[in-house]
Protein backbone atom coordinates (compact mmCIF):
# COMPACT_ATOMS: atom_id res chain seq x y z
CA MET A 1 66.77 52.47 35.68
CA THR A 2 69.91 50.48 36.25
CA LYS A 3 71.65 48.72 33.38
CA ARG A 4 70.78 45.26 34.87
CA ASN A 5 67.01 46.07 35.15
CA LEU A 6 67.07 47.37 31.52
CA GLN A 7 68.50 44.06 30.32
CA LYS A 8 65.78 42.06 32.20
CA LYS A 9 62.99 44.18 30.58
CA ILE A 10 64.46 43.64 27.18
CA LYS A 11 64.71 39.92 27.66
CA ALA A 12 61.04 39.85 28.98
CA THR A 13 59.95 41.72 25.81
CA LYS A 14 61.58 39.09 23.59
CA VAL A 15 59.84 36.30 25.42
CA VAL A 16 56.46 37.90 25.05
CA GLY A 17 57.09 38.55 21.41
CA SER A 18 58.10 34.99 20.70
CA VAL A 19 54.95 33.71 22.37
CA CYS A 20 52.85 36.06 20.35
CA CYS A 21 54.57 34.81 17.13
CA ILE A 22 53.85 31.20 18.12
CA ALA A 23 50.27 31.99 18.88
CA LEU A 24 49.88 33.75 15.44
CA LEU A 25 51.38 30.75 13.68
CA THR A 26 48.99 28.42 15.46
CA VAL A 27 45.97 30.46 14.49
CA PHE A 28 46.91 31.31 10.83
CA GLY A 29 49.41 28.66 9.88
CA THR A 30 48.15 25.21 11.08
CA THR A 31 44.42 25.56 11.62
CA PRO A 32 42.65 23.78 8.74
CA ARG A 33 40.14 25.77 6.70
CA PRO A 34 36.64 24.36 7.26
CA ALA A 35 35.57 25.19 3.73
CA GLN A 36 38.56 23.28 2.18
CA ALA A 37 38.10 20.36 4.48
CA LYS A 38 34.41 20.10 3.55
CA GLN A 39 35.24 20.37 -0.16
CA GLU A 40 37.69 17.47 0.13
CA SER A 41 35.29 15.18 1.90
CA ALA A 42 32.33 15.90 -0.46
CA LYS A 43 31.08 12.85 -2.40
CA PRO A 44 28.84 12.59 -5.37
CA ASP A 45 25.04 12.37 -4.71
CA PHE A 46 23.39 9.60 -6.82
CA THR A 47 19.80 10.62 -5.76
CA GLY A 48 17.47 10.71 -8.67
CA THR A 49 15.43 8.55 -11.18
CA TRP A 50 17.58 6.95 -13.83
CA LEU A 51 16.71 5.15 -17.10
CA LEU A 52 18.96 2.68 -18.88
CA ASP A 53 20.46 3.83 -22.11
CA PRO A 54 20.73 0.55 -24.18
CA LYS A 55 22.80 2.10 -26.97
CA ARG A 56 25.50 3.18 -24.47
CA SER A 57 25.47 -0.10 -22.58
CA ASN A 58 26.70 -3.58 -23.39
CA VAL A 59 24.38 -5.77 -21.32
CA GLY A 60 21.87 -8.32 -22.73
CA PRO A 61 18.04 -7.87 -22.90
CA SER A 62 16.03 -7.64 -19.83
CA ALA A 63 12.66 -9.10 -19.07
CA ILE A 64 11.61 -5.63 -17.66
CA PRO A 65 13.05 -3.13 -20.11
CA ASP A 66 12.73 0.66 -19.79
CA LYS A 67 11.90 0.55 -16.13
CA PRO A 68 13.42 3.51 -14.18
CA LEU A 69 15.95 3.07 -11.41
CA LYS A 70 15.13 5.18 -8.36
CA ILE A 71 18.05 6.04 -5.95
CA ALA A 72 17.71 7.77 -2.53
CA HIS A 73 21.29 8.68 -1.38
CA HIS A 74 21.78 9.96 2.08
CA ASP A 75 25.37 9.04 2.74
CA PRO A 76 26.26 6.62 4.16
CA GLU A 77 23.00 5.03 3.17
CA LEU A 78 22.24 4.32 -0.52
CA ARG A 79 18.80 2.95 -1.34
CA ILE A 80 18.10 1.57 -4.87
CA THR A 81 14.57 0.74 -5.94
CA HIS A 82 14.08 -1.03 -9.19
CA ALA A 83 11.46 -3.20 -10.90
CA VAL A 84 11.62 -6.96 -10.78
CA ALA A 85 9.63 -9.54 -12.74
CA SER A 86 8.23 -11.27 -9.65
CA ASN A 87 6.60 -8.61 -7.50
CA GLY A 88 6.80 -5.23 -9.17
CA GLN A 89 9.73 -3.66 -7.33
CA LYS A 90 12.38 -4.38 -4.69
CA ASP A 91 14.58 -2.15 -2.53
CA PHE A 92 18.40 -2.70 -2.08
CA VAL A 93 20.18 -0.85 0.66
CA TYR A 94 23.87 -0.21 0.75
CA TYR A 95 26.12 1.51 3.24
CA THR A 96 29.10 3.42 1.83
CA ASP A 97 31.15 3.29 5.11
CA GLY A 98 32.03 -0.35 4.56
CA ARG A 99 29.98 -1.76 7.40
CA GLY A 100 28.45 -4.41 5.05
CA GLU A 101 24.90 -5.14 3.92
CA THR A 102 22.54 -8.02 3.21
CA ASN A 103 20.01 -7.82 0.37
CA ALA A 104 17.67 -10.25 -1.34
CA THR A 105 19.10 -12.19 -4.28
CA THR A 106 16.99 -11.59 -7.31
CA MET A 107 19.30 -11.55 -10.25
CA PHE A 108 22.80 -12.27 -11.47
CA LEU A 109 23.75 -8.72 -11.91
CA SER A 110 26.66 -9.21 -14.24
CA THR A 111 24.74 -11.07 -16.95
CA GLY A 112 22.52 -8.19 -17.67
CA THR A 113 19.41 -10.43 -17.40
CA ASP A 114 16.75 -10.99 -14.70
CA MET A 115 17.63 -14.68 -14.26
CA LYS A 116 18.41 -15.87 -10.80
CA LEU A 117 21.90 -17.40 -10.37
CA PRO A 118 21.66 -21.18 -10.24
CA GLY A 119 22.18 -22.37 -6.57
CA ALA A 120 22.19 -18.84 -5.25
CA LYS A 121 20.90 -18.11 -1.70
CA ASP A 122 17.94 -16.07 -0.92
CA VAL A 123 20.15 -13.23 0.35
CA THR A 124 23.54 -11.86 -0.65
CA LYS A 125 26.08 -10.17 1.53
CA SER A 126 28.22 -7.37 0.11
CA THR A 127 30.52 -4.66 1.14
CA THR A 128 30.42 -1.10 -0.16
CA LYS A 129 33.11 1.64 0.01
CA TRP A 130 34.10 4.90 -1.62
CA SER A 131 37.19 4.69 -3.90
CA GLY A 132 37.73 8.36 -4.72
CA ASN A 133 34.54 9.45 -6.50
CA LYS A 134 33.59 5.94 -7.38
CA LEU A 135 31.35 3.83 -5.15
CA VAL A 136 32.50 0.17 -5.21
CA THR A 137 30.48 -2.81 -4.10
CA ARG A 138 31.97 -6.32 -3.70
CA VAL A 139 29.96 -9.57 -3.56
CA LYS A 140 31.51 -13.01 -3.20
CA LEU A 141 29.36 -15.80 -4.67
CA ARG A 142 29.71 -19.55 -5.14
CA SER A 143 28.20 -21.79 -7.74
CA VAL A 144 28.37 -25.62 -8.29
CA ILE A 145 29.51 -26.85 -11.58
CA GLY A 146 29.69 -30.70 -12.20
CA GLY A 147 29.74 -31.32 -8.54
CA HIS A 148 32.65 -28.82 -7.87
CA SER A 149 32.36 -25.49 -6.11
CA LEU A 150 33.26 -22.44 -8.20
CA GLU A 151 33.87 -19.20 -6.28
CA PHE A 152 33.90 -15.80 -7.83
CA GLU A 153 33.57 -12.02 -7.01
CA ILE A 154 31.37 -9.48 -8.55
CA ILE A 155 32.74 -5.92 -8.24
CA ASP A 156 30.32 -3.12 -9.19
CA GLU A 157 31.60 0.44 -9.62
CA TRP A 158 29.26 3.40 -9.77
CA LYS A 159 30.37 6.81 -11.13
CA LEU A 160 28.44 9.96 -11.66
CA ALA A 161 29.36 12.20 -14.65
CA LYS A 162 30.55 15.65 -13.88
CA ASP A 163 27.28 17.27 -15.21
CA GLY A 164 25.28 15.00 -12.92
CA GLN A 165 23.12 13.72 -15.91
CA THR A 166 24.68 10.33 -16.39
CA LEU A 167 25.25 7.47 -13.96
CA SER A 168 27.51 4.62 -15.00
CA GLN A 169 27.60 1.11 -13.47
CA THR A 170 30.49 -1.14 -14.38
CA SER A 171 30.32 -4.80 -13.26
CA ARG A 172 33.36 -7.01 -13.25
CA THR A 173 33.45 -10.77 -12.50
CA VAL A 174 36.69 -12.25 -11.03
CA PHE A 175 36.88 -16.02 -10.73
CA SER A 176 39.01 -17.59 -7.90
CA GLN A 177 41.67 -19.86 -9.38
CA ASP A 178 41.16 -23.54 -8.53
CA MET A 179 44.65 -24.78 -7.51
CA SER A 180 43.59 -28.49 -7.42
CA GLY A 181 42.79 -28.62 -11.14
CA GLY A 182 39.54 -30.47 -10.29
CA VAL A 183 37.12 -27.99 -11.99
CA PHE A 184 37.37 -25.92 -15.08
CA VAL A 185 37.73 -22.14 -14.13
CA PRO A 186 36.57 -19.91 -16.99
CA ALA A 187 38.52 -16.84 -18.04
CA ASN A 188 37.50 -13.55 -16.55
CA ARG A 189 34.53 -12.11 -18.31
CA PRO A 190 34.63 -8.69 -20.04
CA ASP A 191 33.21 -5.87 -17.99
CA PHE A 192 29.56 -5.22 -18.28
CA LYS A 193 28.66 -1.55 -18.48
CA ARG A 194 25.28 0.13 -17.77
CA VAL A 195 24.77 3.73 -18.55
CA TYR A 196 21.80 5.51 -17.05
CA ASN A 197 20.44 8.89 -18.03
CA ARG A 198 18.72 11.09 -15.42
CA VAL A 199 15.03 11.36 -15.79
CA PRO A 200 13.73 14.95 -15.21
CA ASP A 201 11.53 15.27 -12.16
């Protein structure tokens, strides 16, 4: 073998070796691990039957106390069934991917009572999204006070405890500021918190 042919063979061997190294890096260095990706995308499952714990909650009395809350969670669909004073029970469906949902208006959630909000429509539109491990629902509402329109937003946050036995719902009301000064805008209310304990099957 001539010296020139030997140099060509060595050069070809280096090229093949480099290609192999690139292939190995592609396979072992940059390919995401399925188990790790699945773990990062996993979200809490709220499915279960839940009962309000009055001692750990700061909401007012209800006309239908001690009625369990039933949740069927098949992400992105979250279906909540709870008792209402009018017709026994009602379903509320939320979508965690932010597409938006429309549900019947049956109560002013942030008051902790079963009284319907004065001037409220028969249906309420909301938007639901994940924020880390919390599920956040936003509802924009409007009420009329003294002939003036008052707009505000109710923000509900749902969080499941690490042991899966406690579900917390925090409701916050944020009032829109009236720049004209034509109507009194109340200060933001303190957060209302409901703590639910899981009911054994």
